[in-house]
Amino acid sequence: MCGIVGAVSTRNIVPLLVQGLQRLEYRGYDSCGVAVHEASLGDRPTGGLQRARSTARVAELLEQVASGGLQGATGIAHTRWATHGAPAVHNAHPHFSHGPGVAPAEAVRAGRVALVHNGIIENHEELYAQLQARGYVFSSQTDTEVIAHLVDSLYEGDLFQAVRAAVAQLQGSFAIAVMHKDEPHRVVGARAGSPLVLGVGEGENFLASDAMALAGVTDQIVYLEEGDLVDLQLGRYWITDAAGQPLGLAQRPVRTVQAHSGAAELGPYRHYMQKEIFEQPRAIADTLEGLQGIVPELFDGADGTAAWRVFKEIDSVLILACGTSYYSGCVAKYWLEAIAGIPTQVEVASEYRYRTSVPNPRALVVTISQSGETADTLAALRHAQGLGMRHTLTICNVATSAMVRECALAYITRAGVEIGVASTKAFTTQLAGLFLLTLALAQAKGRLTEEEEGQHLKAMRHLPVALQAVLALEPQLISWAEDFAKRENALFLGRGLHYPIALEGALKLKEISYIHAEAYPAGELKHGPLALVTSSMPVVTVAPNDALLEKLKSNMQEVRARGGVLYVLADADTRIDSSEGIHVIRMPEHYGQLSPLLHVVPLQLLAYHTACARGTDVDKPRNLAKSVTVE
């Protein structure tokens, strides 16, 4: 992984390929590259496959291709987040195959096959041994190079057939785009487990891992399904399934997708993360736009599956998610059990399918994903379906994603494009969607009165205004951040439905500032974490005025008695005041069950300004990627 762009055209496509990579930078990457077939341009009939690769940013790659005069009307490009092999130029995509017996360093001609790849090839070691025995020389530590040599070994004059034969031998997840030196106006793509879309233009066609990469180029998008292969040529394309059966517009329709690049403009903000934190009032308002009442139809499937029928049948909820989305599911567990009275289990998606579990055919399986392409969560969903759990629903930010297509029911959040790797507005809109789901299930189970529904709806409609008031606390959080920037460790404490918010706050701090941060239920302090508390260990405490407040105050005293310094986010009426060793920021208002949506925002700002003070790359933290499309 992480990003793919490809094109077959009659014009010099290099600027478009690089621009597409820039639009995918938000996913995170540690190297990038572009390859073109120079003979695809009319004035270069004798050219072949040429490439440029870099471990710097895409902007540097653009300078490299400009100074090298790289041009072509057919090309592929890639941003890589390292899985196999270190972030180095020789591991960067596109990978070439020069044929058997030829080492790249010794090659006097351009490559025969050029290939880019998202995903992981699980049987690459076996294929490596076979290809090495046939004389192929490897120049990288990647699993991707195996695919390039495999395609070359199977090529008999038809690139599509060679790719089809190659993918039949691959085990794992992948999206690939391939060119061959003998076919200057052709790119072949295939997908299994990693997203890939086809963009249809006028006399030209495109491939990308995300429609966002093609914003401003074409809005005519075909979403490729599991096992699909696509053959791009000038002005035409073909799609087949894994068995080679042609797929027409009925099976793979062309959709108009408005992936506006304007959403990715930074504007007056220093970083995308800051911009996205401040976009949360609008994102929540958009997510709840048109909400008049709690009706099951909010969650109906795109194929017409009626949510009310499903809600009547289910007797429990199983939530599957990863990372920040997992923490939103943990908050939802409190809501679903307290408000809807439905037993709820929350599973880390990357662990769920590798353990023996007890399936419940009457459970509602809820997946949560910002991109809708998260590999671990998709695999967990398919595992649950394979166990006979057919009632599925997703909370997702991308209506055209695999997650939405594979779940019977869906609620689409409207966070818009989220560029920063550390999720902010996607998280709060997920919470809004999950709270609506809670109310819908409570209604279906006869546990929601009209009066309660009206109160909840009033509170939700007030959320954008309440969030604006919380954002006004930014100057106080900048002051806290100046202290945190000097630390290397931090503890976060919360109780009840605010414990997951403490987890999310710790995750944000460690993701972008690289400060080691851990979160605990406050009642667990004396069961181990209290041993870590000293005057150099800041302790962030989420302190709403709820039923657990007095218990939480006792936990805070335990910290102060050991010389710990407290940083408290307190509701106005908690009677917690600043004093020696206790720093208090007062929240504008208490918000009951929806309090987690407000309390998480100061923790986002704290992490952001701490990272700024430490000079880290806020939007692209090291070792992390935005869209995790491999296990």
XYZ file of C-alpha atoms in Angstrom:
631
model
C 0.000 0.000 0.000
C -0.782 2.955 -0.158
C -1.860 4.786 -3.366
C -2.149 3.859 -7.068
C -2.768 6.050 -10.109
C -2.619 4.874 -13.741
C -3.652 6.190 -17.134
C -3.868 5.402 -20.844
C -4.171 8.590 -22.900
C -2.897 10.446 -25.961
C -1.369 13.326 -23.979
C 1.609 13.508 -21.639
C 0.120 11.949 -18.539
C 3.005 12.512 -16.090
C 1.632 15.746 -14.528
C -1.742 14.046 -13.980
C -0.136 10.978 -12.374
C 1.908 13.088 -9.975
C -1.104 15.275 -9.178
C -3.055 12.112 -8.366
C -0.305 11.034 -5.970
C -0.466 14.428 -4.272
C -4.182 13.938 -3.695
C -3.410 10.589 -2.061
C -0.660 11.929 0.196
C -3.095 12.109 3.102
C -3.041 8.292 3.272
C 0.564 8.406 4.454
C 3.613 7.055 2.598
C 7.393 6.754 2.803
C 8.339 6.546 -0.897
C 6.802 7.314 -4.269
C 7.407 6.751 -7.937
C 6.107 6.980 -11.477
C 6.725 4.913 -14.637
C 5.699 5.701 -18.204
C 5.854 4.075 -21.612
C 7.666 6.695 -23.667
C 6.559 5.107 -26.959
C 2.967 5.938 -26.053
C 3.612 9.528 -27.142
C 3.530 10.035 -30.882
C 6.868 11.880 -31.026
C 8.755 9.109 -29.197
C 8.027 5.951 -31.203
C 11.138 4.101 -30.041
C 10.912 4.765 -26.313
C 10.317 2.136 -23.670
C 9.468 1.870 -19.981
C 11.178 4.505 -17.850
C 10.680 5.466 -14.219
C 11.566 7.850 -11.404
C 11.433 6.972 -7.705
C 12.021 8.877 -4.471
C 11.933 8.461 -0.686
C 11.090 12.161 -0.329
C 7.726 13.818 -0.835
C 5.756 13.779 -4.079
C 6.823 17.385 -4.691
C 10.434 16.180 -4.956
C 9.358 13.433 -7.353
C 7.759 16.109 -9.537
C 11.062 17.983 -9.680
C 12.861 14.740 -10.525
C 10.587 13.856 -13.465
C 10.716 17.425 -14.746
C 14.518 17.579 -14.694
C 14.760 14.105 -16.251
C 12.309 14.908 -19.046
C 10.132 11.907 -18.237
C 7.093 11.895 -20.537
C 4.530 9.406 -21.725
C 0.845 8.990 -22.530
C 0.605 5.655 -20.700
C 1.812 5.391 -17.127
C 1.422 4.188 -13.569
C 2.364 5.834 -10.262
C 2.438 4.886 -6.604
C 2.910 6.068 -3.045
C 4.250 3.302 -0.800
C 3.908 2.671 2.916
C 6.533 0.043 3.696
C 5.468 -3.483 4.620
C 8.189 -5.694 3.115
C 11.553 -3.940 2.954
C 12.727 -0.635 4.383
C 11.701 2.746 2.927
C 14.417 2.953 0.273
C 14.554 3.813 -3.428
C 15.269 0.217 -4.490
C 12.099 -0.875 -2.635
C 9.940 1.920 -4.042
C 7.333 1.279 -6.740
C 7.005 0.980 -9.703
C 8.965 -2.255 -9.882
C 10.476 -3.457 -13.153
C 11.194 -6.889 -14.486
C 13.985 -7.029 -17.058
C 13.502 -10.716 -17.751
C 15.472 -13.732 -16.513
C 19.237 -13.507 -16.152
C 19.367 -9.704 -16.137
C 20.212 -7.761 -12.976
C 18.718 -4.261 -12.941
C 22.151 -2.728 -12.352
C 23.418 -4.488 -15.483
C 20.391 -3.763 -17.672
C 21.245 -1.629 -20.691
C 17.626 -1.424 -21.769
C 14.428 -0.349 -20.051
C 12.275 -2.790 -18.158
C 9.962 -5.289 -19.843
C 7.244 -5.119 -17.166
C 6.381 -2.221 -14.839
C 4.069 -2.798 -11.890
C 2.652 -1.038 -8.828
C 0.920 -2.853 -5.992
C -1.091 -2.235 -2.845
C -1.469 -5.115 -0.409
C 0.547 -8.093 0.774
C 1.392 -11.275 -1.139
C 1.391 -14.029 1.465
C 3.036 -16.673 -0.736
C 5.772 -14.402 -2.076
C 8.583 -16.520 -0.596
C 7.432 -19.600 -2.496
C 7.095 -17.617 -5.728
C 10.458 -15.955 -5.110
C 12.181 -19.345 -4.979
C 10.495 -20.516 -8.169
C 11.355 -17.369 -10.093
C 14.918 -17.243 -8.808
C 15.374 -20.831 -10.018
C 14.253 -19.647 -13.464
C 16.964 -16.993 -13.517
C 15.135 -13.889 -12.326
C 17.325 -11.469 -10.373
C 15.721 -9.577 -7.478
C 16.818 -6.084 -6.513
C 14.451 -5.336 -3.631
C 13.150 -6.843 -0.404
C 9.520 -6.375 -1.414
C 6.844 -8.931 -2.123
C 5.766 -6.718 -5.041
C 8.800 -7.476 -7.221
C 7.692 -11.115 -7.250
C 4.512 -10.120 -9.116
C 6.439 -8.169 -11.761
C 8.723 -11.129 -12.494
C 5.769 -13.526 -12.427
C 3.878 -11.491 -15.035
C 7.009 -11.345 -17.184
C 7.461 -15.110 -16.943
C 3.876 -15.684 -18.119
C 3.826 -13.101 -20.916
C 3.183 -14.516 -24.370
C 2.136 -11.408 -26.276
C -1.023 -10.498 -24.325
C -0.603 -8.532 -21.096
C -4.154 -9.141 -19.934
C -3.765 -12.905 -20.149
C -0.380 -12.750 -18.399
C -1.831 -10.741 -15.499
C -4.826 -13.049 -15.271
C -2.550 -16.087 -15.075
C -0.329 -14.357 -12.520
C -3.061 -13.303 -10.100
C -4.390 -16.858 -10.125
C -1.135 -17.835 -8.389
C -1.181 -15.028 -5.794
C -2.329 -15.510 -2.228
C -3.076 -12.476 -0.083
C -4.536 -9.057 -0.789
C -3.643 -6.856 -3.712
C -4.548 -4.138 -6.146
C -2.131 -3.909 -9.067
C -1.575 -1.905 -12.221
C 0.779 -3.294 -14.886
C 2.386 -2.167 -18.157
C 4.500 -4.049 -20.733
C 7.102 -2.630 -23.112
C 5.512 -4.339 -26.125
C 2.094 -2.747 -25.565
C 2.529 1.022 -25.246
C -1.186 1.891 -25.035
C -2.318 -0.585 -22.401
C -2.559 -0.838 -18.610
C -4.027 -3.882 -16.884
C -5.343 -3.789 -13.318
C -6.612 -6.374 -10.861
C -7.960 -6.307 -7.324
C -8.447 -8.808 -4.523
C -8.804 -7.406 -1.039
C -7.514 -3.888 -1.835
C -9.619 -1.143 -3.452
C -9.248 -0.146 -7.102
C -11.438 2.076 -9.251
C -11.640 2.730 -12.982
C -12.039 6.294 -14.221
C -13.676 6.730 -17.629
C -12.633 9.787 -19.626
C -13.087 11.046 -23.169
C -10.709 8.955 -25.252
C -8.658 8.095 -22.154
C -9.065 5.862 -19.122
C -7.643 5.808 -15.615
C -7.006 3.547 -12.647
C -6.735 4.635 -9.008
C -6.967 3.212 -5.540
C -9.313 6.067 -4.610
C -11.642 8.244 -6.707
C -10.106 11.216 -4.875
C -6.955 10.756 -6.996
C -8.995 11.481 -10.131
C -10.767 14.606 -8.852
C -10.869 17.187 -11.632
C -9.862 14.577 -14.230
C -13.065 12.542 -14.469
C -16.143 12.042 -12.344
C -17.175 8.855 -14.191
C -16.121 6.052 -11.863
C -16.497 2.262 -11.952
C -15.896 0.494 -8.636
C -14.127 -2.792 -9.247
C -15.235 -5.719 -7.138
C -13.350 -8.588 -5.540
C -11.504 -10.643 -8.174
C -12.073 -8.186 -11.040
C -9.525 -7.601 -13.785
C -9.632 -4.504 -15.972
C -7.999 -3.886 -19.352
C -7.427 -0.189 -20.164
C -6.722 0.887 -23.726
C -7.220 4.095 -25.694
C -10.886 5.028 -25.560
C -12.056 1.615 -24.360
C -11.883 -0.803 -21.476
C -12.957 -4.326 -20.523
C -13.722 -5.793 -17.114
C -13.855 -9.496 -16.320
C -14.276 -11.506 -13.176
C -11.570 -13.860 -11.903
C -12.895 -16.639 -14.146
C -12.513 -14.457 -17.241
C -16.240 -13.828 -17.724
C -16.912 -10.350 -19.220
C -18.764 -7.905 -16.976
C -20.896 -5.211 -18.582
C -22.525 -2.022 -17.350
C -25.247 -4.001 -15.614
C -22.696 -5.651 -13.323
C -20.186 -2.757 -13.096
C -22.106 0.474 -13.685
C -20.428 3.809 -14.310
C -21.248 6.139 -11.433
C -20.931 9.904 -11.268
C -18.775 10.615 -8.224
C -18.028 14.158 -7.122
C -14.617 13.741 -5.483
C -13.864 17.449 -5.261
C -10.223 18.261 -4.653
C -11.261 21.548 -3.059
C -12.062 19.643 0.112
C -8.333 18.978 0.443
C -7.279 22.630 0.386
C -5.561 23.738 3.575
C -6.888 27.290 3.668
C -5.780 29.447 6.632
C -4.838 26.513 8.877
C -1.299 25.348 9.683
C -2.120 21.674 9.186
C -4.993 19.563 7.875
C -5.493 18.107 11.341
C -6.170 21.558 12.772
C -8.523 22.316 9.878
C -10.396 19.064 10.453
C -10.715 19.641 14.198
C -12.362 22.969 13.464
C -14.585 21.450 10.780
C -16.321 19.236 13.333
C -19.339 21.480 13.967
C -20.055 21.524 10.234
C -19.336 17.805 9.856
C -21.791 16.962 12.650
C -24.389 19.298 11.157
C -23.962 17.665 7.731
C -24.155 14.177 9.230
C -27.433 15.044 10.948
C -28.827 17.156 8.096
C -32.527 16.613 7.510
C -32.977 14.603 10.700
C -36.634 15.011 11.677
C -37.149 11.952 13.828
C -35.781 8.552 14.731
C -36.886 6.162 12.007
C -35.333 2.821 10.973
C -35.221 4.029 7.360
C -32.120 6.063 8.302
C -30.208 2.773 8.102
C -31.831 1.118 5.083
C -29.463 -0.631 2.684
C -28.691 0.658 -0.805
C -30.300 -2.475 -2.236
C -33.555 -1.779 -0.425
C -32.954 -3.955 2.656
C -35.379 -2.645 5.291
C -33.709 -1.817 8.596
C -36.917 -2.153 10.615
C -37.174 -5.844 9.741
C -33.596 -6.456 10.835
C -33.967 -4.428 14.039
C -36.986 -6.508 15.033
C -35.053 -9.759 14.604
C -31.768 -9.000 16.372
C -31.152 -9.628 20.079
C -27.569 -8.342 20.446
C -24.903 -6.250 18.749
C -21.357 -7.182 17.711
C -19.159 -4.205 16.826
C -16.037 -4.734 14.695
C -13.514 -1.941 14.186
C -9.865 -0.885 14.459
C -8.010 2.038 16.035
C -10.020 5.211 16.535
C -13.111 3.535 15.077
C -12.777 0.826 17.733
C -12.917 3.478 20.455
C -16.093 4.930 18.946
C -17.530 1.415 19.161
C -16.520 1.231 22.823
C -18.508 4.406 23.524
C -21.459 2.941 21.621
C -21.437 -0.142 23.859
C -22.321 2.061 26.842
C -25.113 3.736 24.873
C -26.561 0.537 23.418
C -26.747 -1.228 26.746
C -27.902 1.770 28.817
C -30.433 3.260 26.372
C -31.482 0.397 24.085
C -30.987 -2.434 26.594
C -29.197 -4.560 23.971
C -26.193 -6.720 24.961
C -23.206 -5.429 23.013
C -19.763 -6.839 22.341
C -16.926 -4.784 20.832
C -14.108 -6.632 19.081
C -10.784 -5.454 17.685
C -11.311 -6.446 14.066
C -7.720 -7.557 13.514
C -8.096 -10.122 16.316
C -11.678 -11.281 15.861
C -11.292 -13.691 12.960
C -8.239 -15.383 14.464
C -9.928 -16.693 17.567
C -12.648 -19.224 18.169
C -15.841 -17.308 18.923
C -19.464 -18.233 19.481
C -21.550 -16.905 16.570
C -25.048 -15.616 17.158
C -27.243 -15.579 14.015
C -29.497 -13.018 15.690
C -26.700 -10.526 16.367
C -26.437 -7.285 14.424
C -22.846 -7.074 13.183
C -21.827 -3.394 13.074
C -18.617 -2.381 11.315
C -17.131 1.083 11.747
C -14.635 2.510 9.258
C -13.724 5.958 8.016
C -12.597 4.758 4.583
C -14.776 1.674 4.274
C -11.745 -0.168 2.914
C -9.975 -1.084 6.178
C -8.591 -4.551 5.445
C -8.843 -5.946 8.974
C -12.427 -4.785 9.408
C -13.503 -6.102 6.000
C -11.910 -9.471 6.803
C -13.655 -9.564 10.186
C -16.990 -8.741 8.525
C -16.566 -11.568 6.019
C -15.585 -13.933 8.812
C -18.739 -13.067 10.751
C -20.824 -13.577 7.619
C -19.112 -16.907 7.079
C -20.175 -17.923 10.586
C -23.813 -17.352 9.628
C -24.297 -13.807 10.948
C -26.215 -12.221 8.095
C -27.534 -9.083 9.831
C -24.864 -6.488 9.010
C -24.673 -2.710 9.231
C -21.840 -0.244 8.708
C -21.151 3.256 9.971
C -18.925 4.649 7.234
C -17.787 7.929 5.699
C -17.572 6.702 2.083
C -20.857 5.717 0.443
C -19.164 3.898 -2.432
C -16.764 1.829 -0.326
C -16.479 -1.944 -0.095
C -17.805 -1.845 3.481
C -21.041 -0.210 2.380
C -21.437 -2.547 -0.559
C -20.888 -5.658 1.567
C -23.163 -4.734 4.489
C -26.933 -5.101 4.288
C -27.556 -1.796 6.093
C -25.578 1.444 6.328
C -25.421 4.904 7.839
C -23.194 7.262 5.870
C -21.501 9.950 7.911
C -20.691 13.210 6.178
C -17.333 14.163 7.599
C -15.999 14.942 4.132
C -12.436 14.217 3.093
C -10.150 13.700 6.084
C -6.512 14.294 5.141
C -4.741 14.122 8.502
C -3.677 10.582 9.380
C -4.855 11.067 12.980
C -8.647 10.922 12.709
C -10.716 13.716 14.274
C -13.933 14.680 12.485
C -14.444 11.120 11.239
C -14.466 9.986 14.894
C -17.059 12.487 16.112
C -19.342 11.848 13.133
C -19.060 8.110 13.821
C -20.230 8.799 17.376
C -23.174 10.786 16.019
C -24.132 7.909 13.711
C -23.779 5.363 16.517
C -25.959 7.437 18.833
C -28.665 7.545 16.152
C -28.357 3.771 15.799
C -28.762 3.415 19.555
C -31.960 5.465 19.478
C -33.317 3.538 16.486
C -32.706 0.206 18.207
C -34.185 1.513 21.460
C -37.274 2.543 19.538
C -37.513 -0.868 17.834
C -37.308 -2.574 21.226
C -39.956 -0.313 22.772
C -37.505 1.439 25.090
C -37.754 4.984 23.671
C -40.705 7.216 24.525
C -41.731 10.149 22.368
C -40.605 12.538 25.096
C -37.170 10.915 25.299
C -36.854 10.953 21.527
C -37.618 14.672 21.470
C -35.022 15.380 24.176
C -32.330 13.413 22.394
C -33.081 15.046 19.041
C -32.921 18.500 20.619
C -29.533 17.675 22.150
C -28.187 16.356 18.851
C -29.309 19.411 16.908
C -27.513 21.603 19.465
C -24.218 19.705 19.030
C -22.690 22.017 16.364
C -23.205 25.043 18.629
C -21.861 23.178 21.657
C -18.779 22.105 19.679
C -18.076 25.691 18.655
C -17.991 26.652 22.331
C -15.523 23.843 23.054
C -13.253 24.941 20.203
C -13.022 28.351 21.876
C -10.959 26.650 24.605
C -8.005 26.342 22.208
C -5.829 29.065 23.871
C -6.001 27.266 27.231
C -5.057 23.972 25.577
C -2.065 25.623 23.884
C -0.852 26.506 27.380
C -1.213 22.882 28.478
C 0.590 21.735 25.337
C 3.659 23.789 26.224
C 4.022 21.665 29.376
C 3.270 18.380 27.615
C 5.859 19.029 24.891
C 8.599 18.616 27.520
C 7.331 15.199 28.648
C 7.929 11.712 27.314
C 5.064 9.929 29.096
C 1.471 10.696 30.016
C -1.549 8.989 31.594
C -5.174 9.554 30.619
C -8.036 8.676 32.958
C -11.766 8.365 32.412
C -14.710 6.482 33.846
C -17.786 4.955 32.260
C -18.462 6.063 28.704
C -15.575 8.541 29.018
C -12.983 5.805 29.434
C -12.955 5.224 25.630
C -12.515 8.993 25.231
C -9.435 8.787 27.453
C -8.194 5.960 25.201
C -8.755 8.117 22.143
C -6.971 11.074 23.738
C -3.944 8.911 24.532
C -3.929 7.526 20.997
C -3.963 11.010 19.476
C -1.050 12.150 21.643
C 1.126 9.155 20.837
C 0.236 9.183 17.122
C 1.397 12.693 16.321
C 3.667 13.877 19.160
C 5.396 10.498 19.767
C 4.904 10.904 23.520
C 4.206 7.554 25.154
C 0.640 7.815 26.438
C -1.655 5.244 28.032
C -5.257 5.396 29.176
C -6.955 3.566 32.038
C -10.309 3.467 33.745
C -9.641 5.736 36.708
C -10.711 3.015 39.140
C -7.815 0.855 37.909
C -5.139 3.268 39.145
C -4.409 1.405 42.349
C -4.272 -1.890 40.441
C -0.967 -1.022 38.804
C -0.685 2.283 36.901
C -0.318 4.304 40.110
C 3.240 2.963 40.302
C 4.100 5.188 37.320
C 2.810 8.438 38.826
C 5.468 11.032 39.667
C 5.722 14.799 39.308
C 7.066 14.304 35.768
C 4.070 12.190 34.678
C 1.142 14.407 33.593
C -2.248 12.824 34.218
C -5.130 13.967 31.998
C -8.529 13.394 33.552
C -11.907 13.575 31.810
C -14.292 14.754 34.525
C -17.924 15.253 33.456
C -20.572 15.837 36.079
C -22.082 12.365 35.989
C -22.862 9.587 38.437
C -19.193 8.596 38.718
C -17.855 12.071 39.530
C -17.255 11.503 43.247
C -15.485 8.222 42.526
C -13.339 10.053 39.995
C -12.448 12.746 42.529
C -11.115 10.039 44.843
C -8.956 8.714 42.008
C -7.621 12.226 41.424
C -6.653 12.496 45.094
C -4.688 9.264 44.701
C -2.676 10.961 41.949
C -2.049 14.127 43.966
C -0.973 12.131 47.020
C 1.857 10.644 44.910
C 2.990 14.022 43.587
C 1.295 13.615 40.218
C 0.197 16.666 38.235
C -3.416 16.650 37.043
C -4.812 18.230 33.902
C -8.591 18.114 34.265
C -11.352 18.664 31.704
C -14.213 19.424 34.080
C -17.836 20.401 33.643
C -18.707 23.761 35.144
C -20.597 22.355 38.135
C -18.086 19.698 39.237
C -16.561 21.910 41.974
C -13.057 21.015 40.806
C -10.810 24.074 40.953
C -7.281 24.815 39.850
C -4.682 24.656 42.611
C -1.107 23.500 43.055
C -0.625 20.441 40.877
C -4.154 20.666 39.414
C -4.803 22.454 36.132
C -8.479 22.754 35.218
C -10.192 23.697 31.961
C -13.933 24.098 32.320
C -16.174 22.711 29.607
C -18.920 25.120 28.479
C -21.791 22.826 29.475
C -22.638 19.326 30.622
C -24.023 17.246 27.795
C -25.243 14.024 29.338
C -25.038 10.926 27.144
C -23.565 12.978 24.283
C -20.755 14.328 26.457
C -18.085 12.131 24.757
C -18.468 14.126 21.524
C -17.549 17.310 23.387
C -14.850 15.996 25.709
C -12.821 14.434 22.915
C -12.294 17.767 21.133
C -9.988 19.307 23.799
C -7.954 16.093 23.751
C -7.566 16.438 19.970
C -6.406 20.042 20.396
C -4.007 19.071 23.180
C -2.386 16.412 20.984
C -2.246 18.760 18.003
C -0.582 21.675 19.800
C 1.805 19.387 21.674
C 2.938 17.943 18.347
C 3.356 21.452 16.934
C 5.481 22.428 19.932
C 7.665 19.358 19.405
C 8.018 20.031 15.677
C 6.706 16.677 14.416
C 5.031 16.075 11.051
C 1.467 16.448 12.309
C -0.447 15.336 9.225
C 1.897 12.492 8.275
C 3.167 10.865 11.476
C 6.003 8.423 11.033
C 5.248 4.757 10.343
C 1.481 5.341 9.995
C -0.899 5.349 7.038
C -4.352 6.855 6.684
C -6.082 4.011 4.884
C -4.902 0.653 6.229
C -5.634 -1.683 3.339
C -3.360 -4.545 4.416
C -3.336 -6.714 7.521
